[in-house]
Amino acid sequence: MMLVTYIPRMLPLAVLSRINISKGVLNWLSYVPVAVLSALLAPELLLKDGQLSINLTNTYLLAAIPCFIAGIYSKSIFLTVVTGMGMVVLLNRFI
């Protein structure tokens, strides 16, 4: 089992460490984490029961707003997560 998980991680690292990658490719690769995170978050924030839900009853979408603000200003993952958890609890309790 160790080899099954280790080889797919090691092979690209071993191969790419010997190749000079252009700045354009590195720049393009820098957008991959943002794209993956957006693809994971968008359905959770915008869909409720399989339907588009952009309204004041969507607590996850409402909780994301202060989360984004906390993340932008603090640059702290911990503070962003705590803000999101607190907002979800508050919104679920009062809405």
mmCIF file of N, CA, C and O in Angstrom:
data_model
loop_
_atom_site.group_PDB
_atom_site.id
_atom_site.type_symbol
_atom_site.label_atom_id
_atom_site.label_comp_id
_atom_site.label_asym_id
_atom_site.label_seq_id
_atom_site.Cartn_x
_atom_site.Cartn_y
_atom_site.Cartn_z
ATOM 1 N N MET A 1 0.830 -1.186 0.000
ATOM 2 C CA MET A 1 0.000 0.000 0.000
ATOM 3 C C MET A 1 0.873 1.248 0.000
ATOM 4 O O MET A 1 0.515 2.256 -0.594
ATOM 5 N N MET A 2 2.002 1.168 0.683
ATOM 6 C CA MET A 2 2.889 2.316 0.728
ATOM 7 C C MET A 2 3.381 2.661 -0.680
ATOM 8 O O MET A 2 3.419 3.832 -1.065
ATOM 9 N N LEU A 3 3.751 1.656 -1.451
ATOM 10 C CA LEU A 3 4.234 1.898 -2.810
ATOM 11 C C LEU A 3 3.143 2.485 -3.700
ATOM 12 O O LEU A 3 3.418 3.352 -4.532
ATOM 13 N N VAL A 4 1.923 2.040 -3.516
ATOM 14 C CA VAL A 4 0.817 2.529 -4.333
ATOM 15 C C VAL A 4 0.594 4.020 -4.102
ATOM 16 O O VAL A 4 0.271 4.761 -5.026
ATOM 17 N N THR A 5 0.791 4.488 -2.903
ATOM 18 C CA THR A 5 0.604 5.911 -2.634
ATOM 19 C C THR A 5 1.891 6.713 -2.844
ATOM 20 O O THR A 5 1.835 7.888 -3.181
ATOM 21 N N TYR A 6 3.031 6.096 -2.662
ATOM 22 C CA TYR A 6 4.300 6.812 -2.769
ATOM 23 C C TYR A 6 4.707 7.053 -4.223
ATOM 24 O O TYR A 6 5.161 8.149 -4.572
ATOM 25 N N ILE A 7 4.563 6.062 -5.070
ATOM 26 C CA ILE A 7 5.031 6.174 -6.463
ATOM 27 C C ILE A 7 4.343 7.305 -7.225
ATOM 28 O O ILE A 7 5.025 8.085 -7.891
ATOM 29 N N PRO A 8 3.007 7.452 -7.180
ATOM 30 C CA PRO A 8 2.403 8.569 -7.918
ATOM 31 C C PRO A 8 2.842 9.948 -7.417
ATOM 32 O O PRO A 8 2.773 10.927 -8.141
ATOM 33 N N ARG A 9 3.293 10.038 -6.193
ATOM 34 C CA ARG A 9 3.788 11.314 -5.683
ATOM 35 C C ARG A 9 5.257 11.516 -6.025
ATOM 36 O O ARG A 9 5.691 12.638 -6.276
ATOM 37 N N MET A 10 6.020 10.451 -6.014
ATOM 38 C CA MET A 10 7.459 10.552 -6.225
ATOM 39 C C MET A 10 7.826 10.711 -7.699
ATOM 40 O O MET A 10 8.743 11.454 -8.029
ATOM 41 N N LEU A 11 7.140 10.000 -8.581
ATOM 42 C CA LEU A 11 7.504 10.034 -9.995
ATOM 43 C C LEU A 11 7.462 11.442 -10.602
ATOM 44 O O LEU A 11 8.436 11.862 -11.238
ATOM 45 N N PRO A 12 6.375 12.210 -10.446
ATOM 46 C CA PRO A 12 6.393 13.559 -11.010
ATOM 47 C C PRO A 12 7.469 14.437 -10.384
ATOM 48 O O PRO A 12 8.113 15.231 -11.085
ATOM 49 N N LEU A 13 7.703 14.276 -9.107
ATOM 50 C CA LEU A 13 8.741 15.056 -8.446
ATOM 51 C C LEU A 13 10.118 14.712 -9.004
ATOM 52 O O LEU A 13 10.923 15.605 -9.294
ATOM 53 N N ALA A 14 10.390 13.441 -9.195
ATOM 54 C CA ALA A 14 11.684 13.014 -9.717
ATOM 55 C C ALA A 14 11.876 13.469 -11.162
ATOM 56 O O ALA A 14 12.953 13.937 -11.537
ATOM 57 N N VAL A 15 10.844 13.362 -11.963
ATOM 58 C CA VAL A 15 10.957 13.741 -13.378
ATOM 59 C C VAL A 15 11.045 15.258 -13.527
ATOM 60 O O VAL A 15 11.894 15.776 -14.252
ATOM 61 N N LEU A 16 10.176 15.988 -12.853
ATOM 62 C CA LEU A 16 10.136 17.442 -13.019
ATOM 63 C C LEU A 16 11.318 18.148 -12.367
ATOM 64 O O LEU A 16 11.641 19.276 -12.744
ATOM 65 N N SER A 17 11.981 17.504 -11.420
ATOM 66 C CA SER A 17 13.144 18.139 -10.798
ATOM 67 C C SER A 17 14.337 18.188 -11.754
ATOM 68 O O SER A 17 15.240 18.990 -11.562
ATOM 69 N N ARG A 18 14.319 17.379 -12.777
ATOM 70 C CA ARG A 18 15.419 17.350 -13.743
ATOM 71 C C ARG A 18 15.141 18.182 -14.986
ATOM 72 O O ARG A 18 15.992 18.316 -15.852
ATOM 73 N N ILE A 19 13.946 18.745 -15.082
ATOM 74 C CA ILE A 19 13.551 19.502 -16.262
ATOM 75 C C ILE A 19 13.456 20.979 -15.893
ATOM 76 O O ILE A 19 12.947 21.340 -14.836
ATOM 77 N N ASN A 20 13.967 21.830 -16.804
ATOM 78 C CA ASN A 20 13.789 23.271 -16.622
ATOM 79 C C ASN A 20 12.401 23.655 -17.137
ATOM 80 O O ASN A 20 12.118 23.514 -18.324
ATOM 81 N N ILE A 21 11.580 24.136 -16.250
ATOM 82 C CA ILE A 21 10.215 24.501 -16.603
ATOM 83 C C ILE A 21 10.177 26.001 -16.854
ATOM 84 O O ILE A 21 10.706 26.791 -16.073
ATOM 85 N N SER A 22 9.552 26.397 -17.950
ATOM 86 C CA SER A 22 9.510 27.812 -18.317
ATOM 87 C C SER A 22 8.682 28.617 -17.322
ATOM 88 O O SER A 22 7.821 28.084 -16.623
ATOM 89 N N LYS A 23 8.935 29.907 -17.284
ATOM 90 C CA LYS A 23 8.200 30.783 -16.371
ATOM 91 C C LYS A 23 6.717 30.828 -16.723
ATOM 92 O O LYS A 23 5.883 30.982 -15.847
ATOM 93 N N GLY A 24 6.399 30.717 -17.998
ATOM 94 C CA GLY A 24 5.000 30.712 -18.409
ATOM 95 C C GLY A 24 4.237 29.525 -17.829
ATOM 96 O O GLY A 24 3.109 29.666 -17.362
ATOM 97 N N VAL A 25 4.856 28.352 -17.856
ATOM 98 C CA VAL A 25 4.225 27.151 -17.306
ATOM 99 C C VAL A 25 4.109 27.276 -15.794
ATOM 100 O O VAL A 25 3.082 26.934 -15.204
ATOM 101 N N LEU A 26 5.165 27.764 -15.139
ATOM 102 C CA LEU A 26 5.110 27.961 -13.681
ATOM 103 C C LEU A 26 4.033 28.967 -13.307
ATOM 104 O O LEU A 26 3.322 28.784 -12.317
ATOM 105 N N ASN A 27 3.900 30.022 -14.083
ATOM 106 C CA ASN A 27 2.852 31.012 -13.845
ATOM 107 C C ASN A 27 1.476 30.372 -14.002
ATOM 108 O O ASN A 27 0.579 30.586 -13.195
ATOM 109 N N TRP A 28 1.303 29.567 -15.044
ATOM 110 C CA TRP A 28 0.039 28.884 -15.272
ATOM 111 C C TRP A 28 -0.260 27.914 -14.126
ATOM 112 O O TRP A 28 -1.398 27.835 -13.650
ATOM 113 N N LEU A 29 0.741 27.191 -13.656
ATOM 114 C CA LEU A 29 0.554 26.241 -12.564
ATOM 115 C C LEU A 29 0.194 26.933 -11.246
ATOM 116 O O LEU A 29 -0.432 26.331 -10.381
ATOM 117 N N SER A 30 0.562 28.191 -11.098
ATOM 118 C CA SER A 30 0.251 28.901 -9.857
ATOM 119 C C SER A 30 -1.253 29.127 -9.695
ATOM 120 O O SER A 30 -1.722 29.372 -8.585
ATOM 121 N N TYR A 31 -2.010 29.042 -10.780
ATOM 122 C CA TYR A 31 -3.460 29.220 -10.706
ATOM 123 C C TYR A 31 -4.207 27.930 -10.382
ATOM 124 O O TYR A 31 -5.405 27.971 -10.113
ATOM 125 N N VAL A 32 -3.546 26.804 -10.392
ATOM 126 C CA VAL A 32 -4.203 25.519 -10.158
ATOM 127 C C VAL A 32 -4.833 25.440 -8.760
ATOM 128 O O VAL A 32 -6.000 25.054 -8.634
ATOM 129 N N PRO A 33 -4.134 25.807 -7.677
ATOM 130 C CA PRO A 33 -4.790 25.712 -6.355
ATOM 131 C C PRO A 33 -6.035 26.581 -6.241
ATOM 132 O O PRO A 33 -7.036 26.153 -5.652
ATOM 133 N N VAL A 34 -6.010 27.768 -6.800
ATOM 134 C CA VAL A 34 -7.178 28.657 -6.750
ATOM 135 C C VAL A 34 -8.332 28.047 -7.537
ATOM 136 O O VAL A 34 -9.490 28.075 -7.093
ATOM 137 N N ALA A 35 -8.042 27.476 -8.682
ATOM 138 C CA ALA A 35 -9.089 26.870 -9.506
ATOM 139 C C ALA A 35 -9.700 25.651 -8.816
ATOM 140 O O ALA A 35 -10.923 25.470 -8.831
ATOM 141 N N VAL A 36 -8.872 24.838 -8.196
ATOM 142 C CA VAL A 36 -9.376 23.645 -7.505
ATOM 143 C C VAL A 36 -10.226 24.052 -6.306
ATOM 144 O O VAL A 36 -11.317 23.510 -6.084
ATOM 145 N N LEU A 37 -9.758 25.019 -5.516
ATOM 146 C CA LEU A 37 -10.521 25.477 -4.361
ATOM 147 C C LEU A 37 -11.856 26.083 -4.793
ATOM 148 O O LEU A 37 -12.896 25.834 -4.179
ATOM 149 N N SER A 38 -11.847 26.850 -5.865
ATOM 150 C CA SER A 38 -13.088 27.432 -6.381
ATOM 151 C C SER A 38 -14.055 26.351 -6.840
ATOM 152 O O SER A 38 -15.264 26.444 -6.594
ATOM 153 N N ALA A 39 -13.535 25.341 -7.498
ATOM 154 C CA ALA A 39 -14.389 24.252 -7.978
ATOM 155 C C ALA A 39 -14.987 23.465 -6.816
ATOM 156 O O ALA A 39 -16.107 22.946 -6.924
ATOM 157 N N LEU A 40 -14.286 23.379 -5.706
ATOM 158 C CA LEU A 40 -14.816 22.678 -4.541
ATOM 159 C C LEU A 40 -15.819 23.529 -3.766
ATOM 160 O O LEU A 40 -16.802 23.024 -3.235
ATOM 161 N N LEU A 41 -15.559 24.822 -3.677
ATOM 162 C CA LEU A 41 -16.405 25.706 -2.873
ATOM 163 C C LEU A 41 -17.685 26.149 -3.566
ATOM 164 O O LEU A 41 -18.724 26.282 -2.919
ATOM 165 N N ALA A 42 -17.620 26.421 -4.842
ATOM 166 C CA ALA A 42 -18.766 27.000 -5.554
ATOM 167 C C ALA A 42 -20.045 26.179 -5.394
ATOM 168 O O ALA A 42 -21.095 26.740 -5.053
ATOM 169 N N PRO A 43 -20.034 24.873 -5.620
ATOM 170 C CA PRO A 43 -21.291 24.124 -5.444
ATOM 171 C C PRO A 43 -21.804 24.154 -4.004
ATOM 172 O O PRO A 43 -23.007 24.210 -3.775
ATOM 173 N N GLU A 44 -20.896 24.123 -3.031
ATOM 174 C CA GLU A 44 -21.319 24.144 -1.630
ATOM 175 C C GLU A 44 -21.952 25.476 -1.248
ATOM 176 O O GLU A 44 -22.873 25.519 -0.438
ATOM 177 N N LEU A 45 -21.449 26.551 -1.820
ATOM 178 C CA LEU A 45 -21.948 27.872 -1.473
ATOM 179 C C LEU A 45 -23.187 28.268 -2.258
ATOM 180 O O LEU A 45 -24.051 28.974 -1.744
ATOM 181 N N LEU A 46 -23.286 27.843 -3.498
ATOM 182 C CA LEU A 46 -24.335 28.341 -4.380
ATOM 183 C C LEU A 46 -25.518 27.402 -4.582
ATOM 184 O O LEU A 46 -26.559 27.835 -5.041
ATOM 185 N N LEU A 47 -25.347 26.118 -4.270
ATOM 186 C CA LEU A 47 -26.424 25.164 -4.504
ATOM 187 C C LEU A 47 -27.014 24.682 -3.187
ATOM 188 O O LEU A 47 -26.295 24.416 -2.226
ATOM 189 N N LYS A 48 -28.326 24.580 -3.168
ATOM 190 C CA LYS A 48 -29.030 24.017 -2.018
ATOM 191 C C LYS A 48 -30.061 23.047 -2.565
ATOM 192 O O LYS A 48 -30.935 23.436 -3.329
ATOM 193 N N ASP A 49 -29.942 21.789 -2.208
ATOM 194 C CA ASP A 49 -30.820 20.725 -2.724
ATOM 195 C C ASP A 49 -30.780 20.654 -4.241
ATOM 196 O O ASP A 49 -31.799 20.434 -4.893
ATOM 197 N N GLY A 50 -29.613 20.868 -4.834
ATOM 198 C CA GLY A 50 -29.442 20.770 -6.277
ATOM 199 C C GLY A 50 -29.943 21.959 -7.070
ATOM 200 O O GLY A 50 -29.884 21.948 -8.291
ATOM 201 N N GLN A 51 -30.432 22.986 -6.401
ATOM 202 C CA GLN A 51 -30.948 24.184 -7.065
ATOM 203 C C GLN A 51 -30.087 25.387 -6.706
ATOM 204 O O GLN A 51 -29.599 25.479 -5.575
ATOM 205 N N LEU A 52 -29.930 26.297 -7.648
ATOM 206 C CA LEU A 52 -29.193 27.530 -7.395
ATOM 207 C C LEU A 52 -29.915 28.328 -6.310
ATOM 208 O O LEU A 52 -31.109 28.585 -6.410
ATOM 209 N N SER A 53 -29.178 28.687 -5.267
ATOM 210 C CA SER A 53 -29.787 29.363 -4.122
ATOM 211 C C SER A 53 -28.963 30.590 -3.741
ATOM 212 O O SER A 53 -28.054 30.520 -2.921
ATOM 213 N N ILE A 54 -29.278 31.709 -4.380
ATOM 214 C CA ILE A 54 -28.604 32.972 -4.050
ATOM 215 C C ILE A 54 -29.655 33.860 -3.382
ATOM 216 O O ILE A 54 -30.289 34.687 -4.021
ATOM 217 N N ASN A 55 -29.842 33.629 -2.088
ATOM 218 C CA ASN A 55 -30.821 34.404 -1.330
ATOM 219 C C ASN A 55 -30.385 34.476 0.129
ATOM 220 O O ASN A 55 -29.361 33.926 0.509
ATOM 221 N N LEU A 56 -31.180 35.138 0.946
ATOM 222 C CA LEU A 56 -30.816 35.361 2.339
ATOM 223 C C LEU A 56 -31.052 34.151 3.235
ATOM 224 O O LEU A 56 -30.728 34.197 4.415
ATOM 225 N N THR A 57 -31.594 33.080 2.707
ATOM 226 C CA THR A 57 -31.755 31.865 3.504
ATOM 227 C C THR A 57 -30.598 30.892 3.324
ATOM 228 O O THR A 57 -30.534 29.889 4.029
ATOM 229 N N ASN A 58 -29.709 31.169 2.410
ATOM 230 C CA ASN A 58 -28.533 30.319 2.182
ATOM 231 C C ASN A 58 -27.451 30.706 3.199
ATOM 232 O O ASN A 58 -26.667 31.616 2.982
ATOM 233 N N THR A 59 -27.432 29.995 4.317
ATOM 234 C CA THR A 59 -26.517 30.363 5.404
ATOM 235 C C THR A 59 -25.055 30.187 5.024
ATOM 236 O O THR A 59 -24.210 30.961 5.485
ATOM 237 N N TYR A 60 -24.741 29.204 4.204
ATOM 238 C CA TYR A 60 -23.345 29.004 3.816
ATOM 239 C C TYR A 60 -22.836 30.165 2.959
ATOM 240 O O TYR A 60 -21.704 30.612 3.117
ATOM 241 N N LEU A 61 -23.674 30.646 2.076
ATOM 242 C CA LEU A 61 -23.290 31.785 1.247
ATOM 243 C C LEU A 61 -23.137 33.043 2.099
ATOM 244 O O LEU A 61 -22.187 33.804 1.932
ATOM 245 N N LEU A 62 -24.046 33.246 3.033
ATOM 246 C CA LEU A 62 -23.950 34.404 3.918
ATOM 247 C C LEU A 62 -22.723 34.308 4.825
ATOM 248 O O LEU A 62 -22.062 35.313 5.105
ATOM 249 N N ALA A 63 -22.389 33.116 5.298
ATOM 250 C CA ALA A 63 -21.217 32.938 6.156
ATOM 251 C C ALA A 63 -19.921 33.116 5.373
ATOM 252 O O ALA A 63 -18.890 33.483 5.951
ATOM 253 N N ALA A 64 -19.961 32.884 4.068
ATOM 254 C CA ALA A 64 -18.753 33.022 3.254
ATOM 255 C C ALA A 64 -18.308 34.475 3.124
ATOM 256 O O ALA A 64 -17.110 34.740 2.976
ATOM 257 N N ILE A 65 -19.237 35.401 3.205
ATOM 258 C CA ILE A 65 -18.892 36.818 3.023
ATOM 259 C C ILE A 65 -17.923 37.300 4.101
ATOM 260 O O ILE A 65 -16.835 37.793 3.774
ATOM 261 N N PRO A 66 -18.238 37.159 5.396
ATOM 262 C CA PRO A 66 -17.245 37.563 6.398
ATOM 263 C C PRO A 66 -15.985 36.693 6.371
ATOM 264 O O PRO A 66 -14.898 37.145 6.723
ATOM 265 N N CYS A 67 -16.140 35.462 5.923
ATOM 266 C CA CYS A 67 -14.979 34.577 5.785
ATOM 267 C C CYS A 67 -13.986 35.130 4.761
ATOM 268 O O CYS A 67 -12.778 35.169 5.009
ATOM 269 N N PHE A 68 -14.500 35.524 3.608
ATOM 270 C CA PHE A 68 -13.639 36.092 2.578
ATOM 271 C C PHE A 68 -12.981 37.375 3.066
ATOM 272 O O PHE A 68 -11.795 37.609 2.835
ATOM 273 N N ILE A 69 -13.736 38.200 3.755
ATOM 274 C CA ILE A 69 -13.182 39.454 4.276
ATOM 275 C C ILE A 69 -12.089 39.166 5.299
ATOM 276 O O ILE A 69 -11.011 39.777 5.258
ATOM 277 N N ALA A 70 -12.344 38.227 6.217
ATOM 278 C CA ALA A 70 -11.335 37.867 7.215
ATOM 279 C C ALA A 70 -10.082 37.307 6.552
ATOM 280 O O ALA A 70 -8.958 37.618 6.958
ATOM 281 N N GLY A 71 -10.273 36.494 5.528
ATOM 282 C CA GLY A 71 -9.127 35.916 4.830
ATOM 283 C C GLY A 71 -8.306 36.946 4.081
ATOM 284 O O GLY A 71 -7.074 36.905 4.093
ATOM 285 N N ILE A 72 -8.990 37.887 3.443
ATOM 286 C CA ILE A 72 -8.278 38.910 2.673
ATOM 287 C C ILE A 72 -7.473 39.824 3.587
ATOM 288 O O ILE A 72 -6.308 40.128 3.312
ATOM 289 N N TYR A 73 -8.073 40.257 4.695
ATOM 290 C CA TYR A 73 -7.396 41.209 5.565
ATOM 291 C C TYR A 73 -6.380 40.562 6.503
ATOM 292 O O TYR A 73 -5.339 41.139 6.780
ATOM 293 N N SER A 74 -6.667 39.373 7.002
ATOM 294 C CA SER A 74 -5.768 38.775 7.995
ATOM 295 C C SER A 74 -4.707 37.874 7.374
ATOM 296 O O SER A 74 -3.652 37.684 7.965
ATOM 297 N N LYS A 75 -4.999 37.282 6.225
ATOM 298 C CA LYS A 75 -4.110 36.301 5.591
ATOM 299 C C LYS A 75 -3.843 35.113 6.521
ATOM 300 O O LYS A 75 -2.814 34.451 6.432
ATOM 301 N N SER A 76 -4.770 34.869 7.439
ATOM 302 C CA SER A 76 -4.623 33.796 8.420
ATOM 303 C C SER A 76 -5.682 32.734 8.162
ATOM 304 O O SER A 76 -6.884 33.016 8.222
ATOM 305 N N ILE A 77 -5.243 31.511 7.910
ATOM 306 C CA ILE A 77 -6.183 30.421 7.689
ATOM 307 C C ILE A 77 -6.971 30.153 8.968
ATOM 308 O O ILE A 77 -8.177 29.924 8.932
ATOM 309 N N PHE A 78 -6.285 30.195 10.110
ATOM 310 C CA PHE A 78 -6.947 29.936 11.385
ATOM 311 C C PHE A 78 -8.084 30.926 11.626
ATOM 312 O O PHE A 78 -9.206 30.530 11.956
ATOM 313 N N LEU A 79 -7.811 32.210 11.468
ATOM 314 C CA LEU A 79 -8.833 33.225 11.694
ATOM 315 C C LEU A 79 -9.979 33.094 10.692
ATOM 316 O O LEU A 79 -11.148 33.262 11.044
ATOM 317 N N THR A 80 -9.661 32.745 9.469
ATOM 318 C CA THR A 80 -10.688 32.562 8.444
ATOM 319 C C THR A 80 -11.597 31.386 8.784
ATOM 320 O O THR A 80 -12.824 31.489 8.677
ATOM 321 N N VAL A 81 -11.010 30.277 9.214
ATOM 322 C CA VAL A 81 -11.805 29.098 9.570
ATOM 323 C C VAL A 81 -12.664 29.376 10.797
ATOM 324 O O VAL A 81 -13.848 29.024 10.837
ATOM 325 N N VAL A 82 -12.088 30.022 11.809
ATOM 326 C CA VAL A 82 -12.852 30.347 13.012
ATOM 327 C C VAL A 82 -13.999 31.297 12.674
ATOM 328 O O VAL A 82 -15.123 31.140 13.169
ATOM 329 N N THR A 83 -13.742 32.274 11.817
ATOM 330 C CA THR A 83 -14.800 33.192 11.382
ATOM 331 C C THR A 83 -15.916 32.429 10.676
ATOM 332 O O THR A 83 -17.097 32.643 10.953
ATOM 333 N N GLY A 84 -15.562 31.541 9.780
ATOM 334 C CA GLY A 84 -16.561 30.763 9.056
ATOM 335 C C GLY A 84 -17.376 29.868 9.964
ATOM 336 O O GLY A 84 -18.608 29.802 9.853
ATOM 337 N N MET A 85 -16.709 29.188 10.887
ATOM 338 C CA MET A 85 -17.426 28.308 11.808
ATOM 339 C C MET A 85 -18.373 29.118 12.704
ATOM 340 O O MET A 85 -19.518 28.723 12.920
ATOM 341 N N GLY A 86 -17.887 30.217 13.208
ATOM 342 C CA GLY A 86 -18.721 31.060 14.056
ATOM 343 C C GLY A 86 -19.926 31.611 13.324
ATOM 344 O O GLY A 86 -21.051 31.625 13.851
ATOM 345 N N MET A 87 -19.710 32.044 12.086
ATOM 346 C CA MET A 87 -20.818 32.599 11.311
ATOM 347 C C MET A 87 -21.855 31.531 10.969
ATOM 348 O O MET A 87 -23.058 31.796 10.998
ATOM 349 N N VAL A 88 -21.418 30.329 10.640
ATOM 350 C CA VAL A 88 -22.370 29.255 10.329
ATOM 351 C C VAL A 88 -23.205 28.929 11.566
ATOM 352 O O VAL A 88 -24.426 28.775 11.480
ATOM 353 N N VAL A 89 -22.563 28.856 12.733
ATOM 354 C CA VAL A 89 -23.307 28.574 13.962
ATOM 355 C C VAL A 89 -24.317 29.689 14.239
ATOM 356 O O VAL A 89 -25.485 29.427 14.531
ATOM 357 N N LEU A 90 -23.860 30.938 14.158
ATOM 358 C CA LEU A 90 -24.765 32.055 14.418
ATOM 359 C C LEU A 90 -25.924 32.113 13.422
ATOM 360 O O LEU A 90 -27.073 32.316 13.812
ATOM 361 N N LEU A 91 -25.613 31.956 12.155
ATOM 362 C CA LEU A 91 -26.656 32.039 11.137
ATOM 363 C C LEU A 91 -27.654 30.883 11.248
ATOM 364 O O LEU A 91 -28.853 31.073 11.053
ATOM 365 N N ASN A 92 -27.159 29.688 11.527
ATOM 366 C CA ASN A 92 -28.069 28.547 11.682
ATOM 367 C C ASN A 92 -28.953 28.707 12.913
ATOM 368 O O ASN A 92 -30.078 28.219 12.941
ATOM 369 N N ARG A 93 -28.456 29.376 13.920
ATOM 370 C CA ARG A 93 -29.239 29.586 15.143
ATOM 371 C C ARG A 93 -30.309 30.656 14.961
ATOM 372 O O ARG A 93 -31.394 30.555 15.495
ATOM 373 N N PHE A 94 -29.982 31.700 14.204
ATOM 374 C CA PHE A 94 -30.882 32.854 14.106
ATOM 375 C C PHE A 94 -31.657 32.945 12.804
ATOM 376 O O PHE A 94 -32.558 33.765 12.676
ATOM 377 N N ILE A 95 -31.315 32.164 11.805
ATOM 378 C CA ILE A 95 -32.059 32.221 10.530
ATOM 379 C C ILE A 95 -32.816 30.927 10.339
ATOM 380 O O ILE A 95 -32.403 29.879 10.565
#
